Short mmCIF file of C-alpha atoms in Angstrom, two decimals:
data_model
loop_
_atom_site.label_atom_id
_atom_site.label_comp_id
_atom_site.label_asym_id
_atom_site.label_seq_id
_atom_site.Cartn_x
_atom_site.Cartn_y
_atom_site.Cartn_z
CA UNK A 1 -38.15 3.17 5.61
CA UNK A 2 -35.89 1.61 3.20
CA UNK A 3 -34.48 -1.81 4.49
CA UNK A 4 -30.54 -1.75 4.35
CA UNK A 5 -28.75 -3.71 2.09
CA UNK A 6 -27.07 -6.81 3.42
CA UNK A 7 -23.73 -7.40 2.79
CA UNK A 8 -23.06 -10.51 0.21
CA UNK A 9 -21.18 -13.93 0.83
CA UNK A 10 -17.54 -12.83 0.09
CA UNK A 11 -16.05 -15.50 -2.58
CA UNK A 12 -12.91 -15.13 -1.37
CA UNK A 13 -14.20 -16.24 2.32
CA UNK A 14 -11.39 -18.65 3.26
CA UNK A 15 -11.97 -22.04 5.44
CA UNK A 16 -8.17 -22.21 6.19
CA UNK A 17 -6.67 -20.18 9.01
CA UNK A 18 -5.03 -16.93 8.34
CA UNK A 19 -1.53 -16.92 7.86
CA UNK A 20 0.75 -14.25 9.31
CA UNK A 21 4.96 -14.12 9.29
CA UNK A 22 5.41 -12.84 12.87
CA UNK A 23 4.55 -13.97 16.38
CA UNK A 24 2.80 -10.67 17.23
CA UNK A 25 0.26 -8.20 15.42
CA UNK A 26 1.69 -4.91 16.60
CA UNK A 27 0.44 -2.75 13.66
CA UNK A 28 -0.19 -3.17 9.92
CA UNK A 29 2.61 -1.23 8.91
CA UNK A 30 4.79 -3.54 7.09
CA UNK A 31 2.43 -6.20 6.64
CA UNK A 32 2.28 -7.68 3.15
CA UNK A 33 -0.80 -7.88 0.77
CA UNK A 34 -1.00 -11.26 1.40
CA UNK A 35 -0.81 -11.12 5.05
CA UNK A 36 -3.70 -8.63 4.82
CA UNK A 37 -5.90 -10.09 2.80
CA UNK A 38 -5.58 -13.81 4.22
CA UNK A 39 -6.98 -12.40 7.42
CA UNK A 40 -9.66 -10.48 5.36
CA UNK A 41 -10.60 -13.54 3.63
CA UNK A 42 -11.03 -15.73 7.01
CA UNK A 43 -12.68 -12.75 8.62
CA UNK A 44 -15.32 -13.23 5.54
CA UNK A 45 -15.77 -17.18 6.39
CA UNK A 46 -16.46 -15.97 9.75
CA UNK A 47 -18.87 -13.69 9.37
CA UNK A 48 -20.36 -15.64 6.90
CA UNK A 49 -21.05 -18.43 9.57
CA UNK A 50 -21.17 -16.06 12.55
CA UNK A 51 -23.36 -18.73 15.16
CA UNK A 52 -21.60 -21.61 13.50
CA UNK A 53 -17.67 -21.50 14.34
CA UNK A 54 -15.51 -24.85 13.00
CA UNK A 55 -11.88 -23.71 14.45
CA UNK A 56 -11.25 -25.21 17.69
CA UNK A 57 -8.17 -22.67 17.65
CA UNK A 58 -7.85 -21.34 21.41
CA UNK A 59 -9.50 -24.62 22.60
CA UNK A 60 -7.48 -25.01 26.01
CA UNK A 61 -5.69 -21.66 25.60
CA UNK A 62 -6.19 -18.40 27.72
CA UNK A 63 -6.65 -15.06 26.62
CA UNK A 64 -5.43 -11.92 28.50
CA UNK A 65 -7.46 -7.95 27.70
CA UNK A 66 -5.29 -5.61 29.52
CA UNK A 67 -6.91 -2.36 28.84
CA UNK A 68 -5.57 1.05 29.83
CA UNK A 69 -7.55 2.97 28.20
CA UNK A 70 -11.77 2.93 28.33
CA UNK A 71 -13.59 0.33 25.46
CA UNK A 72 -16.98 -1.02 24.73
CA UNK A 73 -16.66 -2.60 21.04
CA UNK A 74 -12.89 -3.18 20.99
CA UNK A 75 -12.64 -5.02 24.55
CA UNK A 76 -16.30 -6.91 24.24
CA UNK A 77 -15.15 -7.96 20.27
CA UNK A 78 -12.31 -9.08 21.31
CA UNK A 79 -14.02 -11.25 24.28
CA UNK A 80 -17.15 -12.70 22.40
CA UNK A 81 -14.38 -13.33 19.54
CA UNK A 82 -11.85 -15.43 21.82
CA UNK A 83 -14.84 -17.49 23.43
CA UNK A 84 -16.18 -18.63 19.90
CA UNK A 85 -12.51 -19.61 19.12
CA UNK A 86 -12.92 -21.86 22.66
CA UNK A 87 -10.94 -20.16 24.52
CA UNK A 88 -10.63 -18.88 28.20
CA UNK A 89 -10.76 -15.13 28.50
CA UNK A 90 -9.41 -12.60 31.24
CA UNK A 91 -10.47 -9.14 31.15
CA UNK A 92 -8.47 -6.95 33.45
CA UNK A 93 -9.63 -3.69 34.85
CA UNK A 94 -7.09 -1.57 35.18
CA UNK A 95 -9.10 0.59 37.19
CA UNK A 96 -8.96 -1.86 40.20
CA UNK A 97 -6.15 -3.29 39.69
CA UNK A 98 -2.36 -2.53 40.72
CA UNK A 99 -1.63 0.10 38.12
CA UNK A 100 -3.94 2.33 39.57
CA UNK A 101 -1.52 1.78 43.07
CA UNK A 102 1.83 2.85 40.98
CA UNK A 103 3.05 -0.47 38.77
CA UNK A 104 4.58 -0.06 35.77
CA UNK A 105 3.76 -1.49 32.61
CA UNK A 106 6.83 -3.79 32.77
CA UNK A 107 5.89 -4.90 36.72
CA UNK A 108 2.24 -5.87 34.87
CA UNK A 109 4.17 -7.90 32.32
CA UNK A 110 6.18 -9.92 34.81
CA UNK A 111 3.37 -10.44 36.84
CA UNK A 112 1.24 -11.60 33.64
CA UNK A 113 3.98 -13.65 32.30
CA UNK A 114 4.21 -16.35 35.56
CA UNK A 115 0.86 -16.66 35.00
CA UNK A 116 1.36 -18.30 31.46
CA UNK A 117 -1.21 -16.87 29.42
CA UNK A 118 -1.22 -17.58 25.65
CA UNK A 119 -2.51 -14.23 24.11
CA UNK A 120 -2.01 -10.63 25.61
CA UNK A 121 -4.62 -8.42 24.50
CA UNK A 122 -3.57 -5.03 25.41
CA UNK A 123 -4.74 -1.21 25.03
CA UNK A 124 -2.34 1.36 25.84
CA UNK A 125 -2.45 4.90 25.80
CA UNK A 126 1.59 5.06 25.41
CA UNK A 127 2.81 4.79 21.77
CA UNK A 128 5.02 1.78 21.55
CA UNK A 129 3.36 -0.11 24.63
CA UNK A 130 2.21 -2.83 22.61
CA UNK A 131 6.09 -3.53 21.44
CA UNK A 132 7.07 -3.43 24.41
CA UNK A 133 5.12 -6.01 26.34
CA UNK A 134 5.49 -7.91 23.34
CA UNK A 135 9.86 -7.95 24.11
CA UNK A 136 8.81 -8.72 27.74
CA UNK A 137 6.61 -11.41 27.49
CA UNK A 138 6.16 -15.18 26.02
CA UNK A 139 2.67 -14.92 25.03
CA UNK A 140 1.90 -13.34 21.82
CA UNK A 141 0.45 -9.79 21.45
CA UNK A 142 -1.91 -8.05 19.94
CA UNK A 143 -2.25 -4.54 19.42
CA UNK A 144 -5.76 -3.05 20.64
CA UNK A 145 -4.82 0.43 20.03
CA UNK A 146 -1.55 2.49 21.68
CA UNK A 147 -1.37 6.03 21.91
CA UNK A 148 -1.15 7.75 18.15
CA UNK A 149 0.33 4.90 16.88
CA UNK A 150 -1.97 2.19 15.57
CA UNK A 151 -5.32 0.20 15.80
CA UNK A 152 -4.64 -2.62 13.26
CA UNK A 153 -7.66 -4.62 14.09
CA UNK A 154 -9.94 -1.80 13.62
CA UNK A 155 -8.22 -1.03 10.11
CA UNK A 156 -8.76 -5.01 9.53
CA UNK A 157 -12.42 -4.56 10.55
CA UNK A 158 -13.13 -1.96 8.41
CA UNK A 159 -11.43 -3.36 5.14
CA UNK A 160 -13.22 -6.15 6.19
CA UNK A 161 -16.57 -4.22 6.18
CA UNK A 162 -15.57 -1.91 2.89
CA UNK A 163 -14.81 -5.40 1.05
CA UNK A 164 -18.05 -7.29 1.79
CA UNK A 165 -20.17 -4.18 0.99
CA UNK A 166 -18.64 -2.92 -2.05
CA UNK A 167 -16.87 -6.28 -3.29
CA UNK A 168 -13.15 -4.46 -3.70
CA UNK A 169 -10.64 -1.94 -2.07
CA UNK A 170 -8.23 -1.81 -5.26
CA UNK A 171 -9.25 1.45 -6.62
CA UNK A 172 -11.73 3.17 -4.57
CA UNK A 173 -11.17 6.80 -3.36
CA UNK A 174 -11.43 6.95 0.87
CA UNK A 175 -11.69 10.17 2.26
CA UNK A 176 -9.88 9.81 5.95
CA UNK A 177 -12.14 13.43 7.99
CA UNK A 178 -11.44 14.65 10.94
CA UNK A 179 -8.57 14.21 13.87
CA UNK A 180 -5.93 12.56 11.65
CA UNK A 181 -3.28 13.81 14.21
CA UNK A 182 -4.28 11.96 17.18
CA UNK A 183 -5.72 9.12 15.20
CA UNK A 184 -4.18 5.50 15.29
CA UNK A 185 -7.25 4.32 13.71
CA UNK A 186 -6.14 6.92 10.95
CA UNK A 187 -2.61 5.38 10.66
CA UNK A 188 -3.88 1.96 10.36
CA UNK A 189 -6.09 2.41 7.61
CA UNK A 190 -3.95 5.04 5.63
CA UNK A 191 -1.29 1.44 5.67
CA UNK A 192 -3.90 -0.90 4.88
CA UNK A 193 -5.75 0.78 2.71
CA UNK A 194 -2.94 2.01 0.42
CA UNK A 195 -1.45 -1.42 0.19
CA UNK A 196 -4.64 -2.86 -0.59
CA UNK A 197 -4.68 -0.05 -3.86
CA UNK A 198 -7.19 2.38 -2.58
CA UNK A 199 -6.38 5.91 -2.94
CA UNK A 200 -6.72 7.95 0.16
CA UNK A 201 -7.59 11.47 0.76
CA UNK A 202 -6.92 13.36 4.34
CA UNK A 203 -9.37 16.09 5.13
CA UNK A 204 -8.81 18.30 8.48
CA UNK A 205 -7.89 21.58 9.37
CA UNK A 206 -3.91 22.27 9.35
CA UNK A 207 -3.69 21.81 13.10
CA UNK A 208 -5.19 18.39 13.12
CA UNK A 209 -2.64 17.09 10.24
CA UNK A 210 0.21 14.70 11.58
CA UNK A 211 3.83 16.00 11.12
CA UNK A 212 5.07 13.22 8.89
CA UNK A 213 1.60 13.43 6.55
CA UNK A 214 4.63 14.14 3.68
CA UNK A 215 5.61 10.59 4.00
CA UNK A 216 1.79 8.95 3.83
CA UNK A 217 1.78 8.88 0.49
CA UNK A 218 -1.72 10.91 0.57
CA UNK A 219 -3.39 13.88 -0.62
CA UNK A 220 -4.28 16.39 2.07
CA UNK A 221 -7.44 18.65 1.64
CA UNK A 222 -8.13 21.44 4.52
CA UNK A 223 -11.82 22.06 2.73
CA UNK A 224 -14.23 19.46 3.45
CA UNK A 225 -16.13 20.10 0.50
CA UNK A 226 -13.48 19.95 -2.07
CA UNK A 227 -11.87 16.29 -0.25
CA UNK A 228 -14.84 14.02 -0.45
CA UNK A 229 -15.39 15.10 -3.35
CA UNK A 230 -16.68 11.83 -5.55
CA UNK A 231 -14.87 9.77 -2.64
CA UNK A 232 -15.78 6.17 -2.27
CA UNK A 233 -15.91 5.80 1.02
CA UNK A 234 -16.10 9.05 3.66
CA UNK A 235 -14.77 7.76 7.00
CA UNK A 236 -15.48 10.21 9.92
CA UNK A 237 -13.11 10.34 13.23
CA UNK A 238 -13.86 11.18 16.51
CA UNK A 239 -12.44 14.71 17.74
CA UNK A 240 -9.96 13.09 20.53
CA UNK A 241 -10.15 15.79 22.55
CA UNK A 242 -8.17 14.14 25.13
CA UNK A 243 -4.75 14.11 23.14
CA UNK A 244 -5.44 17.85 22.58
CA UNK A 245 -3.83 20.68 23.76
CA UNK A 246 -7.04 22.92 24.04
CA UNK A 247 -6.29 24.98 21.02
CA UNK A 248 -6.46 22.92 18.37
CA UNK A 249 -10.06 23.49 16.60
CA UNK A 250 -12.16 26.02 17.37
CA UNK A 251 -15.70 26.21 18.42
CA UNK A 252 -17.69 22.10 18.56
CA UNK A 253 -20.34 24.21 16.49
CA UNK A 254 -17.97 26.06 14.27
CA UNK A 255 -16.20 22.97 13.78
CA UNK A 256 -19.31 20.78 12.54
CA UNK A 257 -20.05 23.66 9.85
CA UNK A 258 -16.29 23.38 8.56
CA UNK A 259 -15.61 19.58 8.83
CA UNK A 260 -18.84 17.49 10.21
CA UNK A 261 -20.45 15.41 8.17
CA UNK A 262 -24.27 16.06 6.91
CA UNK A 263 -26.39 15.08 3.59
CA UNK A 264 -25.45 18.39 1.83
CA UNK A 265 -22.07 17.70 2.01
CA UNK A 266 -22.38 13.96 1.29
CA UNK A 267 -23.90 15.14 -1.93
CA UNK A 268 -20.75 16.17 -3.15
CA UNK A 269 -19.12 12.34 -2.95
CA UNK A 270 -19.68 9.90 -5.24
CA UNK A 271 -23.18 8.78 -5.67
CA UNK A 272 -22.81 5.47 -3.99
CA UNK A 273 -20.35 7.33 -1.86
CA UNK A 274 -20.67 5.47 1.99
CA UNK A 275 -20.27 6.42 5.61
CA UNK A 276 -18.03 4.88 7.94
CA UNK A 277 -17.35 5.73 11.65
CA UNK A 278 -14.98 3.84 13.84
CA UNK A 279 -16.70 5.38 17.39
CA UNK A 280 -17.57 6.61 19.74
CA UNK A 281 -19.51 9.35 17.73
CA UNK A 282 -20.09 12.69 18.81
CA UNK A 283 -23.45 13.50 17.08
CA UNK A 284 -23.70 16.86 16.16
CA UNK A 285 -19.78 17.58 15.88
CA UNK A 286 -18.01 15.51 13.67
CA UNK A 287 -21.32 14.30 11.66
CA UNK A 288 -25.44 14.69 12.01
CA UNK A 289 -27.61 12.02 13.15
CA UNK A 290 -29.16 11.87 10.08
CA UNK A 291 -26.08 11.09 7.94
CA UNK A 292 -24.85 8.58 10.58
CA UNK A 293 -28.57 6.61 10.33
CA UNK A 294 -28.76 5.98 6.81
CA UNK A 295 -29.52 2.62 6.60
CA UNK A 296 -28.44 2.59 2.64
CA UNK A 297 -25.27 5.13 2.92
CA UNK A 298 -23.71 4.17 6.99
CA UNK A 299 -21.53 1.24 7.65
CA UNK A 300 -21.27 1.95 11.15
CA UNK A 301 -23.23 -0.88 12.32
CA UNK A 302 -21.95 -3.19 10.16
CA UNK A 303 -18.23 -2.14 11.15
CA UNK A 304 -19.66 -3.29 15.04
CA UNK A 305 -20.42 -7.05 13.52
CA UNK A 306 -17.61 -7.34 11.47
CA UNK A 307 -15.11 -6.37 14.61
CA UNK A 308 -15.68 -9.90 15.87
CA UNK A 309 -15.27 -11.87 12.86
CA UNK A 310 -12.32 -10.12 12.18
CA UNK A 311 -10.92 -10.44 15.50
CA UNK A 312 -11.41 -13.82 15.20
CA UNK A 313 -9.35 -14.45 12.18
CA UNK A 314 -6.39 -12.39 13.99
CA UNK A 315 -6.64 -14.29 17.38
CA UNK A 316 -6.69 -17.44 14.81
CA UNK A 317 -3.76 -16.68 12.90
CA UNK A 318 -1.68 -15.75 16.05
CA UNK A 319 -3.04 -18.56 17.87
CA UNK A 320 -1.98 -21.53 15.03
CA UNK A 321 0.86 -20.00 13.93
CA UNK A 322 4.03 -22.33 14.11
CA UNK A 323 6.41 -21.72 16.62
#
């Protein structure tokens, strides 16, 4: 078996703290280059020295995860992320707690908010929830994912992974696969991405294209075939069958032979061309096992390690920003 290549020291790993204009990181849309990339750069430093942390950041400070919706990577990331920043980490089950008897979203804020945390971590599956607990609240948030809307510390993680694999973003060709409609991950990267000066490339069926994908500033490509072809990067999405309305795709099998990933298709991308999946995957509907378990072509387990450092340099920047 072919060992998989490491990814190199980034040279423009920063040891300086992030540095971001507003109290909150609700999404990346309207974030500036610089923005972005000063939180790529300290994610690099961090991953670069990932069992030897020198930022003291959320020393003394605590850390809130209010998550509505289900997560392994994004809610444990997060976690491991805040304690080797020194801080003191909640994680909330919404399950048992008093949302599940009937409080709002708002009652859960006031509640939080006498408690004086100094982060708010939350995942919503409301568009907009993120903004506002962010209006209702004195700690600062950050944006784990809300409804459609975004996922900008996934879309950090995965620059963050494309960058310290291939060395640049400026120029490369990403095919975005799969359930752009439902996808905040989707929206994130399309805005990072693109400011960053990759080109991207949408492939679905019609019915999984968003309404406004006019205003993306992207090509769209209903063949599978035809839109990865000599692509970069080929990132796959999960069918979010729970935003669905039933009627959407058609058959799981039917829709792997149209739009799942496999190393026929793959052929037809750029030969360097690599694989990137933000999970959960659905083996077998959106790509093969095979595809997914290249240890030369897949990113997927390097997107996992990089979610930390990343998170890192985004509960950094929040954390030390001046008031």
């Amino acid at each position: 078996m072919t060992k998989p290549t490491s990814p190199a020291t980034d040279r423009n790993a920063s040891s300086a703290p992030a540095s971001l204009q507003k109290r909150h990181l609700l999404g990346i849309e309207g974030m500036s280059p610089v923005e972005i990339r000063s939180l790529l750069d300290r994610g690099s430093y961090f991953a670069d020295h990932p069992t030897k942390v020198t930022s003291t950041a959320l020393q003394g400070k605590t850390i809130v995860n209010l998550f509505y919706e289900n997560s392994t990577r994004t809610r444990t990331s997060f976690e491991l992320a805040a304690k080797r920043l020194g801080g003191s980490v909640l994680n909330i089950a919404v399950a048992g707690s008093s949302v599940k008897k009937g409080e709002t979203l708002l009652d859960t804020a006031t509640t939080l908010n006498a408690m004086h945390p100094d982060i708010l971590v939350i995942r919503h599956n409301c568009s907009g929830a993120a903004q506002l607990l962010s209006q209702r609240v004195d700690a600062a948030v950050i944006n784990a994912g809300d409804g459609r809307h975004e996922h900008p510390t996934q879309a950090l993680l995965d620059a963050l992974t494309i960058r310290r694999r291939v060395g640049r973003i400026e120029g490369l060709t990403v095919a975005i696969c799969g359930d752009i409609a439902n996808s905040r991950v989707a929206r994130s990267n399309i805005h990072l991405l693109s400011t960053l000066g990759a080109e991207i490339r949408l492939v679905c069926p019609p019915t999984l294209l968003p309404a406004d994908v006019e205003h993306m500033g992207v090509s769209v490509f209903t063949d599978m075939e035809d839109g990865i072809a000599n692509a970069d990067i080929v990132m796959m999405l999960r069918l979010q069958t729970e935003r669905m309305a039933g009627t959407e795709t058609p058959s799981q099998r039917e829709y792997f032979n149209l739009f799942g990933l496999n190393k026929d298709k793959l052929m037809r991308a750029a030969p360097k061309a690599l694989i990137m999946h933000p999970g959960p995957m659905n083996r077998g509907v959106e790509i093969d096992s095979e595809t997914a378990d290249d240890v030369e072509k897949s990113l997927i387990r390097l997107q996992v390690e990089m979610g930390v450092a990343a998170r890192m340099a985004c509960l950094e920047a929040i954390s030390v920003r001046p008031e």
